[in-house]
């Protein structure tokens, strides 16, 4: 039995939380309910009106704790706020999963306005012989577009001024358990986790940055990938995904469709590169590669396999999903997950965007497809 003041209804194993707020935040109270419900094997279903929005932090927490977001339309019908799929009732989320897969409801509108965004989901291993410095990867990436975090915290509202040292101390205090923190800034939002694996700190970051529209900054992609190579000098990238997407300028997640994202690249660290199948044609069709962190010199931009296995690589896609699926055929995903100690590889994996075999089941809507 889970008792909590935020509970408005119980439908079988589902715990329903009602909110009429225009923006639903990940408050301490809601975070505690999500944790306690997950520990008890119960699913939280957040039910809001069609005009409500949730924050990136709450979007992450719903996914991390297997919770659902049900949107009630004017006629009382329900749909998944993230995917837009219609639901016959709260029971659907229990039986079909917290994120419903299916044809979006006619009530799930296409966004009337949006901005271009880049999402970067990256898992990193900190060097055992160096001081741990959480957030340095985020700052390096943010500087490429001129926007950086200004506030951070573990629950909302995020009111603590951004400070990498303080973020790092929080992660150390939570060790060896998993720490989760959130950061925001103008045109920026991110989630960071850290945990210990064999005495090594593994950090995951999921950042969304608002960027100029296409063709207004042709060097943006190169700067982002240069930043990744700079990050590799301080920490060891394990695996990451870079996507281009559309989203709301305020980074809130609304129950609307922004269309399908477009994969731009994957980042494969030195250890993960050993799990690639390079037989036959390499690089895979419709991709180009740039290496980093090799003994022959970081920043080497050979576009073919050099035979050096102690370096990482950035695999850039020429045509989005087709190229990504071509690359996915070359990886051993289970071994990637083992490499990061069983922690979520990144939100892209949780939402299915790293599994080319489920692409046809994807729907256009919500944060995972925006």
Coordinates of C-alpha atoms in Angstrom, one line a residue:
X1 CA 0.0 0.0 0.0
X2 CA 1.3 3.4 -1.0
X3 CA -0.1 6.4 1.0
X4 CA 0.7 9.9 -0.2
X5 CA -1.2 13.2 -0.2
X6 CA -0.8 13.6 -4.0
X7 CA -2.8 10.5 -4.7
X8 CA -6.2 11.3 -6.2
X9 CA -7.4 7.9 -7.3
X10 CA -6.4 4.2 -7.5
X11 CA -7.3 2.2 -10.5
X12 CA -6.1 -1.4 -10.0
X13 CA -2.3 -1.2 -9.7
X14 CA -2.3 2.4 -11.0
X15 CA -1.9 5.4 -8.8
X16 CA -3.6 8.5 -10.4
X17 CA -2.3 12.0 -9.7
X18 CA -4.6 14.8 -11.1
X19 CA -3.2 18.2 -12.0
X20 CA -4.9 21.3 -13.4
X21 CA -1.7 23.3 -13.4
X22 CA -0.6 24.8 -16.7
X23 CA 2.9 23.5 -16.0
X24 CA 3.5 20.4 -13.9
X25 CA 6.9 20.4 -12.2
X26 CA 8.9 17.6 -10.6
X27 CA 8.4 18.8 -7.0
X28 CA 9.9 17.0 -4.0
X29 CA 6.5 15.6 -3.2
X30 CA 5.9 14.2 -6.7
X31 CA 9.5 12.8 -6.9
X32 CA 8.9 11.0 -3.6
X33 CA 5.6 9.5 -4.8
X34 CA 7.3 8.3 -8.0
X35 CA 10.1 6.6 -6.0
X36 CA 7.8 5.0 -3.5
X37 CA 5.3 3.8 -6.1
X38 CA 8.1 2.2 -8.2
X39 CA 9.5 0.5 -5.1
X40 CA 6.0 -0.9 -4.4
X41 CA 5.6 -2.1 -8.0
X42 CA 2.8 0.4 -8.7
X43 CA 2.5 2.7 -11.7
X44 CA 1.9 6.4 -11.3
X45 CA -0.4 7.9 -14.0
X46 CA -0.3 11.7 -14.1
X47 CA -3.6 12.9 -15.6
X48 CA -3.8 16.5 -16.9
X49 CA -5.8 18.6 -19.2
X50 CA -4.9 19.0 -22.9
X51 CA -3.4 22.5 -22.3
X52 CA -1.0 21.4 -19.6
X53 CA 2.8 21.0 -20.1
X54 CA 5.4 19.0 -18.2
X55 CA 9.0 20.0 -17.6
X56 CA 12.0 18.1 -19.0
X57 CA 12.9 17.0 -15.5
X58 CA 9.5 15.5 -15.0
X59 CA 9.6 13.9 -18.4
X60 CA 12.8 12.2 -17.4
X61 CA 11.4 11.1 -14.0
X62 CA 8.3 9.6 -15.6
X63 CA 10.5 7.5 -17.8
X64 CA 12.9 6.5 -15.1
X65 CA 10.1 5.3 -12.7
X66 CA 7.9 3.7 -15.4
X67 CA 5.1 6.3 -14.9
X68 CA 2.6 7.5 -17.5
X69 CA 1.1 10.8 -18.6
X70 CA -2.6 10.7 -19.5
X71 CA -4.2 13.7 -21.2
X72 CA -7.9 14.2 -20.8
X73 CA -9.5 15.9 -23.8
X74 CA -12.6 18.1 -23.6
X75 CA -14.9 15.1 -24.3
X76 CA -13.3 13.1 -21.5
X77 CA -11.3 10.7 -23.8
X78 CA -7.7 10.0 -22.8
X79 CA -4.5 9.8 -24.8
X80 CA -0.8 9.4 -24.0
X81 CA 0.6 12.9 -23.6
X82 CA 4.0 11.8 -24.9
X83 CA 3.0 9.7 -27.9
X84 CA -0.5 10.8 -28.6
X85 CA -1.9 7.3 -28.8
X86 CA -5.5 7.0 -27.7
X87 CA -6.3 5.2 -24.4
X88 CA -9.7 3.7 -23.5
X89 CA -8.9 4.3 -19.8
X90 CA -6.3 4.4 -17.1
X91 CA -6.1 0.6 -17.4
X92 CA -4.6 0.9 -20.8
X93 CA -1.4 2.3 -19.4
X94 CA -1.1 -0.6 -16.9
X95 CA -1.7 -3.3 -19.6
X96 CA 0.0 -1.7 -22.6
X97 CA 2.9 0.1 -20.9
X98 CA 3.5 3.6 -19.6
X99 CA 4.1 5.0 -23.1
X100 CA 1.4 3.8 -25.4
X101 CA 2.4 2.8 -28.9
X102 CA -0.2 3.2 -31.7
X103 CA -1.8 5.7 -34.1
X104 CA -2.0 9.1 -32.5
X105 CA -5.4 10.3 -31.5
X106 CA -7.1 12.9 -33.8
X107 CA -7.1 15.1 -30.7
X108 CA -3.3 15.0 -30.6
X109 CA -2.5 18.2 -32.6
X110 CA 0.6 19.1 -34.6
X111 CA 2.5 21.9 -32.9
X112 CA 1.7 25.3 -34.3
X113 CA 5.1 26.7 -33.6
X114 CA 8.5 25.2 -32.9
X115 CA 12.3 25.8 -32.9
X116 CA 15.1 23.7 -34.1
X117 CA 16.9 21.8 -31.4
X118 CA 19.8 19.4 -31.0
X119 CA 19.6 16.6 -28.4
X120 CA 22.8 14.9 -27.2
X121 CA 22.5 11.7 -25.0
X122 CA 26.0 10.6 -23.9
X123 CA 27.4 8.1 -21.4
X124 CA 30.9 9.0 -20.1
X125 CA 33.4 7.2 -17.9
X126 CA 35.6 9.4 -15.7
X127 CA 39.4 8.7 -15.6
X128 CA 40.1 6.9 -12.4
X129 CA 43.4 8.8 -12.0
X130 CA 41.8 12.3 -12.4
X131 CA 39.5 14.3 -10.2
X132 CA 35.8 13.8 -11.0
X133 CA 34.3 17.0 -12.5
X134 CA 30.6 16.6 -13.3
X135 CA 29.1 18.9 -15.8
X136 CA 32.2 19.7 -17.8
X137 CA 30.9 17.8 -20.8
X138 CA 27.7 19.8 -20.7
X139 CA 29.6 23.1 -20.6
X140 CA 31.8 22.1 -23.5
X141 CA 28.8 21.3 -25.6
X142 CA 26.9 24.4 -24.6
X143 CA 29.6 26.8 -25.4
X144 CA 29.4 25.8 -29.0
X145 CA 25.9 27.4 -29.3
X146 CA 26.5 30.2 -26.8
X147 CA 24.0 29.0 -24.1
X148 CA 24.9 27.3 -20.8
X149 CA 23.1 26.2 -17.7
X150 CA 22.2 28.9 -15.2
X151 CA 20.4 26.8 -12.5
X152 CA 20.3 23.3 -11.3
X153 CA 18.8 21.0 -8.7
X154 CA 17.4 17.6 -7.9
X155 CA 13.7 18.7 -7.8
X156 CA 11.8 21.7 -9.1
X157 CA 11.8 24.6 -9.2
X158 CA 15.5 24.7 -10.0
X159 CA 16.7 27.7 -8.1
X160 CA 20.4 26.9 -7.2
X161 CA 22.9 28.8 -9.4
X162 CA 24.8 26.4 -11.7
X163 CA 28.2 25.4 -10.2
X164 CA 30.1 22.4 -11.5
X165 CA 31.8 21.9 -8.2
X166 CA 28.6 21.8 -6.2
X167 CA 27.0 19.4 -8.8
X168 CA 30.1 17.2 -8.4
X169 CA 29.9 17.2 -4.6
X170 CA 26.2 16.2 -4.7
X171 CA 27.1 13.2 -7.0
X172 CA 29.9 12.2 -4.6
X173 CA 27.5 12.4 -1.6
X174 CA 25.1 10.0 -3.3
X175 CA 27.8 7.5 -4.3
X176 CA 27.9 4.6 -4.7
X177 CA 24.2 5.0 -5.6
X178 CA 22.8 6.7 -8.7
X179 CA 22.6 10.5 -8.4
X180 CA 20.2 12.4 -10.7
X181 CA 20.2 16.2 -11.2
X182 CA 18.7 18.6 -13.6
X183 CA 20.0 21.8 -15.2
X184 CA 18.3 24.6 -17.2
X185 CA 19.3 27.8 -19.0
X186 CA 18.1 30.0 -21.8
X187 CA 17.5 27.6 -24.7
X188 CA 18.9 24.7 -22.7
X189 CA 17.8 21.8 -20.5
X190 CA 19.6 18.7 -19.3
X191 CA 19.5 15.7 -17.0
X192 CA 22.7 14.3 -15.5
X193 CA 23.2 11.0 -13.6
X194 CA 26.3 9.5 -12.0
X195 CA 27.0 6.1 -10.4
X196 CA 30.0 4.0 -9.5
X197 CA 31.0 0.9 -11.5
X198 CA 34.1 -0.9 -10.3
X199 CA 35.4 2.2 -8.7
X200 CA 34.9 4.3 -11.9
X201 CA 32.4 7.1 -12.1
X202 CA 30.0 6.6 -15.0
X203 CA 28.1 9.8 -16.0
X204 CA 25.2 10.1 -18.3
X205 CA 23.9 13.3 -19.7
X206 CA 20.9 14.1 -21.8
X207 CA 21.0 17.7 -23.1
X208 CA 18.6 19.6 -25.4
X209 CA 19.9 22.8 -26.9
X210 CA 18.0 25.3 -29.0
X211 CA 20.1 26.1 -32.1
X212 CA 19.7 28.3 -35.2
X213 CA 17.5 27.2 -38.0
X214 CA 19.1 25.1 -40.8
X215 CA 21.5 26.9 -43.2
X216 CA 21.9 29.9 -40.8
X217 CA 25.0 28.4 -39.1
X218 CA 26.6 25.8 -41.4
X219 CA 29.5 25.3 -39.0
X220 CA 27.4 24.4 -36.0
X221 CA 27.6 20.6 -36.5
X222 CA 31.4 20.8 -36.8
X223 CA 31.7 22.8 -33.6
X224 CA 29.5 20.3 -31.7
X225 CA 31.6 17.4 -32.8
X226 CA 34.8 19.4 -32.1
X227 CA 33.4 19.8 -28.6
X228 CA 32.9 16.1 -28.2
X229 CA 36.6 15.6 -29.1
X230 CA 37.6 18.1 -26.5
X231 CA 35.4 16.3 -23.9
X232 CA 37.3 13.1 -24.8
X233 CA 40.5 14.7 -23.4
X234 CA 39.0 14.9 -19.9
X235 CA 36.6 11.9 -19.8
X236 CA 36.1 8.7 -21.8
X237 CA 32.9 8.8 -24.0
X238 CA 31.2 5.4 -24.0
X239 CA 28.3 5.8 -26.3
X240 CA 26.1 8.6 -27.4
X241 CA 23.4 9.7 -29.9
X242 CA 23.0 13.2 -31.5
X243 CA 19.6 14.0 -32.9
X244 CA 18.0 17.0 -34.7
X245 CA 14.5 17.7 -33.6
X246 CA 11.8 20.3 -33.2
X247 CA 10.5 21.5 -29.9
X248 CA 9.0 24.4 -28.0
X249 CA 11.2 27.4 -27.4
X250 CA 10.7 27.2 -23.6
X251 CA 11.7 23.5 -23.6
X252 CA 8.5 22.4 -22.0
X253 CA 6.9 19.2 -23.2
X254 CA 3.3 19.6 -24.4
X255 CA 0.8 17.1 -25.6
X256 CA 1.4 17.9 -29.3
X257 CA 3.3 16.4 -32.1
X258 CA 6.6 18.0 -33.4
X259 CA 7.3 15.3 -35.9
X260 CA 10.0 12.6 -35.9
X261 CA 13.5 13.5 -35.0
X262 CA 16.4 13.0 -37.4
X263 CA 19.6 11.1 -36.2
X264 CA 22.7 13.1 -36.9
X265 CA 25.5 11.0 -35.4
X266 CA 26.5 8.4 -32.8
X267 CA 29.5 8.7 -30.6
X268 CA 31.4 5.5 -29.9
X269 CA 34.0 5.5 -27.2
X270 CA 37.3 3.5 -27.2
X271 CA 35.9 0.6 -25.2
X272 CA 32.6 0.5 -27.1
X273 CA 34.4 0.5 -30.5
X274 CA 35.7 -3.0 -29.7
X275 CA 32.1 -4.2 -29.9
X276 CA 31.6 -3.1 -33.5
X277 CA 31.3 -5.6 -36.4
X278 CA 33.6 -4.1 -39.1
X279 CA 33.5 -7.0 -41.5
X280 CA 32.7 -6.2 -45.1
X281 CA 32.2 -2.5 -46.0
X282 CA 33.3 -0.1 -43.3
X283 CA 32.2 2.5 -42.5
X284 CA 28.6 1.4 -43.1
X285 CA 26.8 2.8 -46.1
X286 CA 25.6 6.5 -45.8
X287 CA 28.0 7.2 -42.9
X288 CA 31.3 8.9 -42.4
X289 CA 33.6 8.6 -39.4
X290 CA 36.1 10.8 -37.5
X291 CA 38.3 9.3 -34.8
X292 CA 39.4 10.7 -31.5
X293 CA 41.5 9.7 -28.5
X294 CA 43.9 7.4 -30.5
X295 CA 47.6 7.0 -29.8
X296 CA 48.2 8.4 -33.2
X297 CA 46.7 11.7 -32.1
X298 CA 43.3 12.9 -30.9
X299 CA 41.3 14.6 -33.6
X300 CA 42.5 12.3 -36.4
X301 CA 39.8 12.7 -39.1
X302 CA 40.4 9.5 -41.1
X303 CA 37.2 8.5 -42.8
X304 CA 38.0 4.8 -42.9
X305 CA 39.0 2.3 -40.3
X306 CA 42.6 2.9 -39.4
X307 CA 42.9 -0.4 -37.6
X308 CA 43.5 1.4 -34.2
X309 CA 41.1 0.0 -31.6
X310 CA 42.0 2.1 -28.6
X311 CA 40.4 5.3 -30.0
X312 CA 36.8 6.4 -30.2
X313 CA 34.9 7.6 -33.2
X314 CA 32.1 9.9 -34.3
X315 CA 29.9 8.3 -36.9
X316 CA 27.9 10.9 -38.8
X317 CA 24.8 10.1 -40.8
X318 CA 24.1 11.3 -44.3
X319 CA 20.4 10.4 -44.4
X320 CA 19.1 10.0 -40.8
X321 CA 17.2 6.9 -40.0
X322 CA 18.4 4.8 -42.9
X323 CA 22.0 5.4 -41.9
X324 CA 21.4 4.9 -38.2
X325 CA 19.7 1.5 -38.9
X326 CA 22.7 0.5 -41.1
X327 CA 25.0 1.3 -38.1
X328 CA 22.8 -0.4 -35.5
X329 CA 23.3 -3.7 -37.4
X330 CA 27.0 -3.4 -36.5
X331 CA 26.7 -3.2 -32.7
X332 CA 26.2 -5.6 -29.9
X333 CA 23.7 -3.6 -27.8
X334 CA 23.7 -5.9 -24.8
X335 CA 27.4 -5.5 -24.4
X336 CA 27.1 -1.8 -24.6
X337 CA 24.6 -1.9 -21.7
X338 CA 27.0 -4.1 -19.7
X339 CA 29.8 -1.6 -20.3
X340 CA 27.9 1.1 -18.5
X341 CA 27.1 -1.1 -15.5
X342 CA 23.4 -1.6 -16.2
X343 CA 22.5 2.1 -15.9
X344 CA 20.2 3.5 -18.6
X345 CA 22.4 4.1 -21.6
X346 CA 20.5 7.2 -22.4
X347 CA 16.9 8.3 -23.0
X348 CA 17.2 7.5 -26.7
X349 CA 17.6 3.8 -25.7
X350 CA 14.7 4.0 -23.2
X351 CA 12.4 5.4 -25.9
X352 CA 13.4 2.9 -28.6
X353 CA 15.4 5.2 -30.8
X354 CA 18.4 2.9 -30.6
X355 CA 16.4 -0.1 -31.7
X356 CA 16.1 -0.1 -35.5
X357 CA 13.7 -3.1 -35.3
X358 CA 11.0 -1.0 -33.6
X359 CA 11.2 2.0 -35.8
X360 CA 8.0 1.2 -37.6
X361 CA 6.1 1.3 -34.3
X362 CA 7.3 4.7 -33.5
X363 CA 4.8 7.5 -33.5
X364 CA 5.3 11.2 -34.0
X365 CA 4.6 13.0 -30.7
X366 CA 5.9 13.9 -27.3
X367 CA 9.5 14.5 -26.1
X368 CA 10.7 11.2 -27.5
X369 CA 9.7 12.0 -31.0
X370 CA 9.9 15.7 -31.0

